[in-house]
């Protein structure tokens, strides 16, 4: 997958439901007209479909009926192990005092879908806030990553989680395999 340093702009495409193959193909065709390539991920549990689109030269296009964010965003479904904690998560990420990096917080079956701008704040803040709210109920959480992410965002999250500030896409096994053409079965 290309990166922004090579003149590529990333965008996130979202359906608020599990999109059919025909719906994805229609949106992909509209984006392809602008030179975009799209990688998709769907979640039946969260009831959403997300795509990561990358455009040469920074041209982001609309693609109805999907919503297009003009940047790569992080979309996570958070499912508390204690159902009583769910209203607290909704308030923390969807209420008036939510972090500015939260783009949206929507309910899904047994959880919340949080869309986050990784350029505004580290994802560690998202997890710290979720865990602080869940601690009140001694609740754990299950997290599902909904949106495909560019290698730079994956590397940043991994480096943060591993306390390895030197990590980057050029040190990620998946990226190296993809660049070598060995990522296809």
mmCIF file with all atom_site columns, C-alpha atoms in Angstrom:
data_model
loop_
_atom_site.group_PDB
_atom_site.id
_atom_site.type_symbol
_atom_site.label_atom_id
_atom_site.label_alt_id
_atom_site.label_comp_id
_atom_site.label_asym_id
_atom_site.label_entity_id
_atom_site.label_seq_id
_atom_site.pdbx_PDB_ins_code
_atom_site.Cartn_x
_atom_site.Cartn_y
_atom_site.Cartn_z
_atom_site.occupancy
_atom_site.B_iso_or_equiv
_atom_site.pdbx_formal_charge
_atom_site.auth_seq_id
_atom_site.auth_comp_id
_atom_site.auth_asym_id
_atom_site.auth_atom_id
_atom_site.pdbx_PDB_model_num
ATOM 1   C CA . UNK A 1 1   ? 0.000   0.000   0.000   1.00 0.00 ? 1   UNK A CA 1
ATOM 2   C CA . UNK A 1 2   ? 1.406   3.411   -0.920  1.00 0.00 ? 2   UNK A CA 1
ATOM 3   C CA . UNK A 1 3   ? 1.908   6.202   1.571   1.00 0.00 ? 3   UNK A CA 1
ATOM 4   C CA . UNK A 1 4   ? 1.344   9.949   1.709   1.00 0.00 ? 4   UNK A CA 1
ATOM 5   C CA . UNK A 1 5   ? 5.047   10.677  1.292   1.00 0.00 ? 5   UNK A CA 1
ATOM 6   C CA . UNK A 1 6   ? 4.773   9.278   -2.237  1.00 0.00 ? 6   UNK A CA 1
ATOM 7   C CA . UNK A 1 7   ? 2.001   11.782  -3.139  1.00 0.00 ? 7   UNK A CA 1
ATOM 8   C CA . UNK A 1 8   ? -0.899  9.579   -2.091  1.00 0.00 ? 8   UNK A CA 1
ATOM 9   C CA . UNK A 1 9   ? -3.845  10.711  -0.012  1.00 0.00 ? 9   UNK A CA 1
ATOM 10  C CA . UNK A 1 10  ? -5.796  8.291   2.150   1.00 0.00 ? 10  UNK A CA 1
ATOM 11  C CA . UNK A 1 11  ? -9.511  8.479   2.812   1.00 0.00 ? 11  UNK A CA 1
ATOM 12  C CA . UNK A 1 12  ? -11.904 6.294   4.788   1.00 0.00 ? 12  UNK A CA 1
ATOM 13  C CA . UNK A 1 13  ? -15.140 5.143   3.196   1.00 0.00 ? 13  UNK A CA 1
ATOM 14  C CA . UNK A 1 14  ? -18.006 4.119   5.483   1.00 0.00 ? 14  UNK A CA 1
ATOM 15  C CA . UNK A 1 15  ? -21.347 2.423   5.176   1.00 0.00 ? 15  UNK A CA 1
ATOM 16  C CA . UNK A 1 16  ? -23.489 2.533   8.335   1.00 0.00 ? 16  UNK A CA 1
ATOM 17  C CA . UNK A 1 17  ? -24.440 -1.090  7.654   1.00 0.00 ? 17  UNK A CA 1
ATOM 18  C CA . UNK A 1 18  ? -22.885 -4.210  6.183   1.00 0.00 ? 18  UNK A CA 1
ATOM 19  C CA . UNK A 1 19  ? -22.785 -3.224  2.519   1.00 0.00 ? 19  UNK A CA 1
ATOM 20  C CA . UNK A 1 20  ? -23.592 -5.703  -0.205  1.00 0.00 ? 20  UNK A CA 1
ATOM 21  C CA . UNK A 1 21  ? -20.935 -6.623  -2.767  1.00 0.00 ? 21  UNK A CA 1
ATOM 22  C CA . UNK A 1 22  ? -22.888 -4.607  -5.355  1.00 0.00 ? 22  UNK A CA 1
ATOM 23  C CA . UNK A 1 23  ? -22.918 -1.523  -3.121  1.00 0.00 ? 23  UNK A CA 1
ATOM 24  C CA . UNK A 1 24  ? -19.172 -1.807  -2.522  1.00 0.00 ? 24  UNK A CA 1
ATOM 25  C CA . UNK A 1 25  ? -18.552 -2.315  -6.246  1.00 0.00 ? 25  UNK A CA 1
ATOM 26  C CA . UNK A 1 26  ? -20.589 0.799   -7.101  1.00 0.00 ? 26  UNK A CA 1
ATOM 27  C CA . UNK A 1 27  ? -18.687 2.973   -4.646  1.00 0.00 ? 27  UNK A CA 1
ATOM 28  C CA . UNK A 1 28  ? -15.385 1.459   -5.721  1.00 0.00 ? 28  UNK A CA 1
ATOM 29  C CA . UNK A 1 29  ? -16.167 2.210   -9.390  1.00 0.00 ? 29  UNK A CA 1
ATOM 30  C CA . UNK A 1 30  ? -16.953 5.850   -8.543  1.00 0.00 ? 30  UNK A CA 1
ATOM 31  C CA . UNK A 1 31  ? -13.688 6.180   -6.632  1.00 0.00 ? 31  UNK A CA 1
ATOM 32  C CA . UNK A 1 32  ? -11.703 4.335   -9.307  1.00 0.00 ? 32  UNK A CA 1
ATOM 33  C CA . UNK A 1 33  ? -12.751 7.058   -11.773 1.00 0.00 ? 33  UNK A CA 1
ATOM 34  C CA . UNK A 1 34  ? -10.673 9.427   -9.621  1.00 0.00 ? 34  UNK A CA 1
ATOM 35  C CA . UNK A 1 35  ? -7.747  6.983   -9.607  1.00 0.00 ? 35  UNK A CA 1
ATOM 36  C CA . UNK A 1 36  ? -8.445  5.462   -6.193  1.00 0.00 ? 36  UNK A CA 1
ATOM 37  C CA . UNK A 1 37  ? -7.885  1.938   -4.977  1.00 0.00 ? 37  UNK A CA 1
ATOM 38  C CA . UNK A 1 38  ? -10.007 0.618   -2.097  1.00 0.00 ? 38  UNK A CA 1
ATOM 39  C CA . UNK A 1 39  ? -9.446  -2.134  0.513   1.00 0.00 ? 39  UNK A CA 1
ATOM 40  C CA . UNK A 1 40  ? -12.617 -3.207  2.360   1.00 0.00 ? 40  UNK A CA 1
ATOM 41  C CA . UNK A 1 41  ? -13.473 -4.625  5.779   1.00 0.00 ? 41  UNK A CA 1
ATOM 42  C CA . UNK A 1 42  ? -16.971 -5.521  6.987   1.00 0.00 ? 42  UNK A CA 1
ATOM 43  C CA . UNK A 1 43  ? -18.185 -6.387  10.472  1.00 0.00 ? 43  UNK A CA 1
ATOM 44  C CA . UNK A 1 44  ? -21.443 -8.250  10.964  1.00 0.00 ? 44  UNK A CA 1
ATOM 45  C CA . UNK A 1 45  ? -21.194 -7.771  14.743  1.00 0.00 ? 45  UNK A CA 1
ATOM 46  C CA . UNK A 1 46  ? -20.850 -3.982  14.511  1.00 0.00 ? 46  UNK A CA 1
ATOM 47  C CA . UNK A 1 47  ? -23.081 -3.732  11.443  1.00 0.00 ? 47  UNK A CA 1
ATOM 48  C CA . UNK A 1 48  ? -20.656 -1.590  9.437   1.00 0.00 ? 48  UNK A CA 1
ATOM 49  C CA . UNK A 1 49  ? -18.483 -1.696  6.319   1.00 0.00 ? 49  UNK A CA 1
ATOM 50  C CA . UNK A 1 50  ? -15.371 0.453   5.990   1.00 0.00 ? 50  UNK A CA 1
ATOM 51  C CA . UNK A 1 51  ? -12.914 0.930   3.189   1.00 0.00 ? 51  UNK A CA 1
ATOM 52  C CA . UNK A 1 52  ? -9.482  2.504   3.005   1.00 0.00 ? 52  UNK A CA 1
ATOM 53  C CA . UNK A 1 53  ? -9.123  4.389   -0.270  1.00 0.00 ? 53  UNK A CA 1
ATOM 54  C CA . UNK A 1 54  ? -5.889  5.821   -1.528  1.00 0.00 ? 54  UNK A CA 1
ATOM 55  C CA . UNK A 1 55  ? -5.764  8.467   -4.232  1.00 0.00 ? 55  UNK A CA 1
ATOM 56  C CA . UNK A 1 56  ? -2.790  9.647   -6.296  1.00 0.00 ? 56  UNK A CA 1
ATOM 57  C CA . UNK A 1 57  ? -2.191  13.369  -6.054  1.00 0.00 ? 57  UNK A CA 1
ATOM 58  C CA . UNK A 1 58  ? -4.487  14.018  -3.136  1.00 0.00 ? 58  UNK A CA 1
ATOM 59  C CA . UNK A 1 59  ? -7.873  14.005  -4.853  1.00 0.00 ? 59  UNK A CA 1
ATOM 60  C CA . UNK A 1 60  ? -10.590 12.787  -2.489  1.00 0.00 ? 60  UNK A CA 1
ATOM 61  C CA . UNK A 1 61  ? -14.001 12.230  -4.050  1.00 0.00 ? 61  UNK A CA 1
ATOM 62  C CA . UNK A 1 62  ? -17.533 11.768  -2.776  1.00 0.00 ? 62  UNK A CA 1
ATOM 63  C CA . UNK A 1 63  ? -19.016 8.300   -3.269  1.00 0.00 ? 63  UNK A CA 1
ATOM 64  C CA . UNK A 1 64  ? -22.709 8.146   -2.386  1.00 0.00 ? 64  UNK A CA 1
ATOM 65  C CA . UNK A 1 65  ? -24.326 6.247   -0.712  1.00 0.00 ? 65  UNK A CA 1
ATOM 66  C CA . UNK A 1 66  ? -21.167 5.830   1.386   1.00 0.00 ? 66  UNK A CA 1
ATOM 67  C CA . UNK A 1 67  ? -19.688 8.526   3.611   1.00 0.00 ? 67  UNK A CA 1
ATOM 68  C CA . UNK A 1 68  ? -16.126 9.513   2.724   1.00 0.00 ? 68  UNK A CA 1
ATOM 69  C CA . UNK A 1 69  ? -13.799 10.993  5.352   1.00 0.00 ? 69  UNK A CA 1
ATOM 70  C CA . UNK A 1 70  ? -10.996 12.991  3.741   1.00 0.00 ? 70  UNK A CA 1
ATOM 71  C CA . UNK A 1 71  ? -8.368  11.208  5.864   1.00 0.00 ? 71  UNK A CA 1
ATOM 72  C CA . UNK A 1 72  ? -7.620  7.743   7.159   1.00 0.00 ? 72  UNK A CA 1
ATOM 73  C CA . UNK A 1 73  ? -9.508  7.390   10.410  1.00 0.00 ? 73  UNK A CA 1
ATOM 74  C CA . UNK A 1 74  ? -9.525  4.751   13.102  1.00 0.00 ? 74  UNK A CA 1
ATOM 75  C CA . UNK A 1 75  ? -12.903 3.071   13.523  1.00 0.00 ? 75  UNK A CA 1
ATOM 76  C CA . UNK A 1 76  ? -13.235 0.717   16.474  1.00 0.00 ? 76  UNK A CA 1
ATOM 77  C CA . UNK A 1 77  ? -16.148 -1.178  17.939  1.00 0.00 ? 77  UNK A CA 1
ATOM 78  C CA . UNK A 1 78  ? -15.860 -1.346  21.741  1.00 0.00 ? 78  UNK A CA 1
ATOM 79  C CA . UNK A 1 79  ? -17.865 -4.072  23.475  1.00 0.00 ? 79  UNK A CA 1
ATOM 80  C CA . UNK A 1 80  ? -17.877 -3.988  27.306  1.00 0.00 ? 80  UNK A CA 1
ATOM 81  C CA . UNK A 1 81  ? -18.009 -7.339  29.098  1.00 0.00 ? 81  UNK A CA 1
ATOM 82  C CA . UNK A 1 82  ? -20.437 -5.806  31.611  1.00 0.00 ? 82  UNK A CA 1
ATOM 83  C CA . UNK A 1 83  ? -23.489 -4.435  29.740  1.00 0.00 ? 83  UNK A CA 1
ATOM 84  C CA . UNK A 1 84  ? -24.187 -1.826  32.435  1.00 0.00 ? 84  UNK A CA 1
ATOM 85  C CA . UNK A 1 85  ? -20.984 -0.024  31.380  1.00 0.00 ? 85  UNK A CA 1
ATOM 86  C CA . UNK A 1 86  ? -22.304 0.664   27.881  1.00 0.00 ? 86  UNK A CA 1
ATOM 87  C CA . UNK A 1 87  ? -24.104 3.960   28.699  1.00 0.00 ? 87  UNK A CA 1
ATOM 88  C CA . UNK A 1 88  ? -20.871 5.277   30.250  1.00 0.00 ? 88  UNK A CA 1
ATOM 89  C CA . UNK A 1 89  ? -18.949 4.497   27.048  1.00 0.00 ? 89  UNK A CA 1
ATOM 90  C CA . UNK A 1 90  ? -21.606 6.225   24.960  1.00 0.00 ? 90  UNK A CA 1
ATOM 91  C CA . UNK A 1 91  ? -21.427 9.306   27.147  1.00 0.00 ? 91  UNK A CA 1
ATOM 92  C CA . UNK A 1 92  ? -17.608 9.358   27.273  1.00 0.00 ? 92  UNK A CA 1
ATOM 93  C CA . UNK A 1 93  ? -17.250 9.201   23.473  1.00 0.00 ? 93  UNK A CA 1
ATOM 94  C CA . UNK A 1 94  ? -20.505 10.779  22.337  1.00 0.00 ? 94  UNK A CA 1
ATOM 95  C CA . UNK A 1 95  ? -21.299 13.308  25.044  1.00 0.00 ? 95  UNK A CA 1
ATOM 96  C CA . UNK A 1 96  ? -20.446 16.974  25.348  1.00 0.00 ? 96  UNK A CA 1
ATOM 97  C CA . UNK A 1 97  ? -17.106 16.334  27.082  1.00 0.00 ? 97  UNK A CA 1
ATOM 98  C CA . UNK A 1 98  ? -15.781 13.843  24.520  1.00 0.00 ? 98  UNK A CA 1
ATOM 99  C CA . UNK A 1 99  ? -12.215 14.250  23.187  1.00 0.00 ? 99  UNK A CA 1
ATOM 100 C CA . UNK A 1 100 ? -11.920 16.488  20.130  1.00 0.00 ? 100 UNK A CA 1
ATOM 101 C CA . UNK A 1 101 ? -10.383 13.593  18.180  1.00 0.00 ? 101 UNK A CA 1
ATOM 102 C CA . UNK A 1 102 ? -13.704 11.680  18.288  1.00 0.00 ? 102 UNK A CA 1
ATOM 103 C CA . UNK A 1 103 ? -15.448 12.106  14.948  1.00 0.00 ? 103 UNK A CA 1
ATOM 104 C CA . UNK A 1 104 ? -18.494 10.064  15.911  1.00 0.00 ? 104 UNK A CA 1
ATOM 105 C CA . UNK A 1 105 ? -19.793 7.590   18.466  1.00 0.00 ? 105 UNK A CA 1
ATOM 106 C CA . UNK A 1 106 ? -22.714 5.421   17.429  1.00 0.00 ? 106 UNK A CA 1
ATOM 107 C CA . UNK A 1 107 ? -24.354 2.484   19.153  1.00 0.00 ? 107 UNK A CA 1
ATOM 108 C CA . UNK A 1 108 ? -24.090 -1.019  17.741  1.00 0.00 ? 108 UNK A CA 1
ATOM 109 C CA . UNK A 1 109 ? -25.388 -4.316  19.105  1.00 0.00 ? 109 UNK A CA 1
ATOM 110 C CA . UNK A 1 110 ? -23.794 -4.612  22.557  1.00 0.00 ? 110 UNK A CA 1
ATOM 111 C CA . UNK A 1 111 ? -21.248 -1.850  22.036  1.00 0.00 ? 111 UNK A CA 1
ATOM 112 C CA . UNK A 1 112 ? -20.303 1.455   20.472  1.00 0.00 ? 112 UNK A CA 1
ATOM 113 C CA . UNK A 1 113 ? -18.551 2.324   17.234  1.00 0.00 ? 113 UNK A CA 1
ATOM 114 C CA . UNK A 1 114 ? -16.040 5.107   17.762  1.00 0.00 ? 114 UNK A CA 1
ATOM 115 C CA . UNK A 1 115 ? -14.496 6.933   14.828  1.00 0.00 ? 115 UNK A CA 1
ATOM 116 C CA . UNK A 1 116 ? -11.250 8.636   15.772  1.00 0.00 ? 116 UNK A CA 1
ATOM 117 C CA . UNK A 1 117 ? -8.887  11.019  13.997  1.00 0.00 ? 117 UNK A CA 1
ATOM 118 C CA . UNK A 1 118 ? -5.386  9.639   14.686  1.00 0.00 ? 118 UNK A CA 1
ATOM 119 C CA . UNK A 1 119 ? -3.840  12.984  13.657  1.00 0.00 ? 119 UNK A CA 1
ATOM 120 C CA . UNK A 1 120 ? -5.667  14.813  16.439  1.00 0.00 ? 120 UNK A CA 1
ATOM 121 C CA . UNK A 1 121 ? -4.730  12.519  19.340  1.00 0.00 ? 121 UNK A CA 1
ATOM 122 C CA . UNK A 1 122 ? -3.024  9.192   19.912  1.00 0.00 ? 122 UNK A CA 1
ATOM 123 C CA . UNK A 1 123 ? -5.199  6.125   20.055  1.00 0.00 ? 123 UNK A CA 1
ATOM 124 C CA . UNK A 1 124 ? -3.798  5.519   23.563  1.00 0.00 ? 124 UNK A CA 1
ATOM 125 C CA . UNK A 1 125 ? -6.119  8.307   24.751  1.00 0.00 ? 125 UNK A CA 1
ATOM 126 C CA . UNK A 1 126 ? -9.105  6.425   23.333  1.00 0.00 ? 126 UNK A CA 1
ATOM 127 C CA . UNK A 1 127 ? -8.167  3.245   25.197  1.00 0.00 ? 127 UNK A CA 1
ATOM 128 C CA . UNK A 1 128 ? -7.322  5.103   28.414  1.00 0.00 ? 128 UNK A CA 1
ATOM 129 C CA . UNK A 1 129 ? -10.716 6.812   28.376  1.00 0.00 ? 129 UNK A CA 1
ATOM 130 C CA . UNK A 1 130 ? -12.551 3.551   27.608  1.00 0.00 ? 130 UNK A CA 1
ATOM 131 C CA . UNK A 1 131 ? -10.696 1.692   30.341  1.00 0.00 ? 131 UNK A CA 1
ATOM 132 C CA . UNK A 1 132 ? -11.340 4.450   32.902  1.00 0.00 ? 132 UNK A CA 1
ATOM 133 C CA . UNK A 1 133 ? -15.079 4.262   32.210  1.00 0.00 ? 133 UNK A CA 1
ATOM 134 C CA . UNK A 1 134 ? -15.101 0.452   32.207  1.00 0.00 ? 134 UNK A CA 1
ATOM 135 C CA . UNK A 1 135 ? -13.182 0.287   35.495  1.00 0.00 ? 135 UNK A CA 1
ATOM 136 C CA . UNK A 1 136 ? -16.202 1.739   37.308  1.00 0.00 ? 136 UNK A CA 1
ATOM 137 C CA . UNK A 1 137 ? -18.006 -1.524  36.541  1.00 0.00 ? 137 UNK A CA 1
ATOM 138 C CA . UNK A 1 138 ? -14.957 -3.777  36.719  1.00 0.00 ? 138 UNK A CA 1
ATOM 139 C CA . UNK A 1 139 ? -15.615 -4.461  33.060  1.00 0.00 ? 139 UNK A CA 1
ATOM 140 C CA . UNK A 1 140 ? -13.229 -5.685  30.450  1.00 0.00 ? 140 UNK A CA 1
ATOM 141 C CA . UNK A 1 141 ? -13.672 -4.976  26.776  1.00 0.00 ? 141 UNK A CA 1
ATOM 142 C CA . UNK A 1 142 ? -13.493 -6.549  23.384  1.00 0.00 ? 142 UNK A CA 1
ATOM 143 C CA . UNK A 1 143 ? -12.294 -4.332  20.559  1.00 0.00 ? 143 UNK A CA 1
ATOM 144 C CA . UNK A 1 144 ? -12.802 -4.862  16.860  1.00 0.00 ? 144 UNK A CA 1
ATOM 145 C CA . UNK A 1 145 ? -10.870 -2.760  14.360  1.00 0.00 ? 145 UNK A CA 1
ATOM 146 C CA . UNK A 1 146 ? -13.420 -1.854  11.700  1.00 0.00 ? 146 UNK A CA 1
ATOM 147 C CA . UNK A 1 147 ? -11.543 0.295   9.192   1.00 0.00 ? 147 UNK A CA 1
ATOM 148 C CA . UNK A 1 148 ? -8.476  -0.831  7.268   1.00 0.00 ? 148 UNK A CA 1
ATOM 149 C CA . UNK A 1 149 ? -5.555  1.427   8.194   1.00 0.00 ? 149 UNK A CA 1
ATOM 150 C CA . UNK A 1 150 ? -2.540  2.720   6.259   1.00 0.00 ? 150 UNK A CA 1
ATOM 151 C CA . UNK A 1 151 ? 0.823   1.193   7.232   1.00 0.00 ? 151 UNK A CA 1
ATOM 152 C CA . UNK A 1 152 ? 1.937   4.422   8.944   1.00 0.00 ? 152 UNK A CA 1
ATOM 153 C CA . UNK A 1 153 ? -1.043  4.365   11.328  1.00 0.00 ? 153 UNK A CA 1
ATOM 154 C CA . UNK A 1 154 ? -0.601  0.646   12.072  1.00 0.00 ? 154 UNK A CA 1
ATOM 155 C CA . UNK A 1 155 ? 3.096   1.217   12.770  1.00 0.00 ? 155 UNK A CA 1
ATOM 156 C CA . UNK A 1 156 ? 2.324   4.163   15.047  1.00 0.00 ? 156 UNK A CA 1
ATOM 157 C CA . UNK A 1 157 ? -0.200  2.148   17.065  1.00 0.00 ? 157 UNK A CA 1
ATOM 158 C CA . UNK A 1 158 ? 2.156   -0.830  17.283  1.00 0.00 ? 158 UNK A CA 1
ATOM 159 C CA . UNK A 1 159 ? 5.105   1.344   18.297  1.00 0.00 ? 159 UNK A CA 1
ATOM 160 C CA . UNK A 1 160 ? 3.021   2.989   21.003  1.00 0.00 ? 160 UNK A CA 1
ATOM 161 C CA . UNK A 1 161 ? 1.751   -0.335  22.328  1.00 0.00 ? 161 UNK A CA 1
ATOM 162 C CA . UNK A 1 162 ? 5.212   -1.885  22.309  1.00 0.00 ? 162 UNK A CA 1
ATOM 163 C CA . UNK A 1 163 ? 6.997   1.258   23.557  1.00 0.00 ? 163 UNK A CA 1
ATOM 164 C CA . UNK A 1 164 ? 9.166   1.024   20.449  1.00 0.00 ? 164 UNK A CA 1
ATOM 165 C CA . UNK A 1 165 ? 9.384   4.568   19.110  1.00 0.00 ? 165 UNK A CA 1
ATOM 166 C CA . UNK A 1 166 ? 11.661  3.495   16.224  1.00 0.00 ? 166 UNK A CA 1
ATOM 167 C CA . UNK A 1 167 ? 9.068   1.191   14.696  1.00 0.00 ? 167 UNK A CA 1
ATOM 168 C CA . UNK A 1 168 ? 7.704   2.141   11.303  1.00 0.00 ? 168 UNK A CA 1
ATOM 169 C CA . UNK A 1 169 ? 6.168   0.595   8.213   1.00 0.00 ? 169 UNK A CA 1
ATOM 170 C CA . UNK A 1 170 ? 9.621   -0.319  6.913   1.00 0.00 ? 170 UNK A CA 1
ATOM 171 C CA . UNK A 1 171 ? 10.023  -2.613  9.954   1.00 0.00 ? 171 UNK A CA 1
ATOM 172 C CA . UNK A 1 172 ? 6.551   -4.229  9.786   1.00 0.00 ? 172 UNK A CA 1
ATOM 173 C CA . UNK A 1 173 ? 6.544   -7.802  8.549   1.00 0.00 ? 173 UNK A CA 1
ATOM 174 C CA . UNK A 1 174 ? 3.223   -7.406  6.707   1.00 0.00 ? 174 UNK A CA 1
ATOM 175 C CA . UNK A 1 175 ? 4.476   -4.349  4.817   1.00 0.00 ? 175 UNK A CA 1
ATOM 176 C CA . UNK A 1 176 ? 7.758   -6.003  3.916   1.00 0.00 ? 176 UNK A CA 1
ATOM 177 C CA . UNK A 1 177 ? 5.965   -9.118  2.650   1.00 0.00 ? 177 UNK A CA 1
ATOM 178 C CA . UNK A 1 178 ? 3.554   -6.988  0.606   1.00 0.00 ? 178 UNK A CA 1
ATOM 179 C CA . UNK A 1 179 ? 6.402   -4.984  -0.965  1.00 0.00 ? 179 UNK A CA 1
ATOM 180 C CA . UNK A 1 180 ? 8.156   -8.250  -1.863  1.00 0.00 ? 180 UNK A CA 1
ATOM 181 C CA . UNK A 1 181 ? 4.967   -9.538  -3.517  1.00 0.00 ? 181 UNK A CA 1
ATOM 182 C CA . UNK A 1 182 ? 4.626   -12.359 -0.991  1.00 0.00 ? 182 UNK A CA 1
ATOM 183 C CA . UNK A 1 183 ? 1.378   -11.249 0.632   1.00 0.00 ? 183 UNK A CA 1
ATOM 184 C CA . UNK A 1 184 ? -0.933  -13.190 -1.684  1.00 0.00 ? 184 UNK A CA 1
ATOM 185 C CA . UNK A 1 185 ? -1.729  -16.858 -1.141  1.00 0.00 ? 185 UNK A CA 1
#
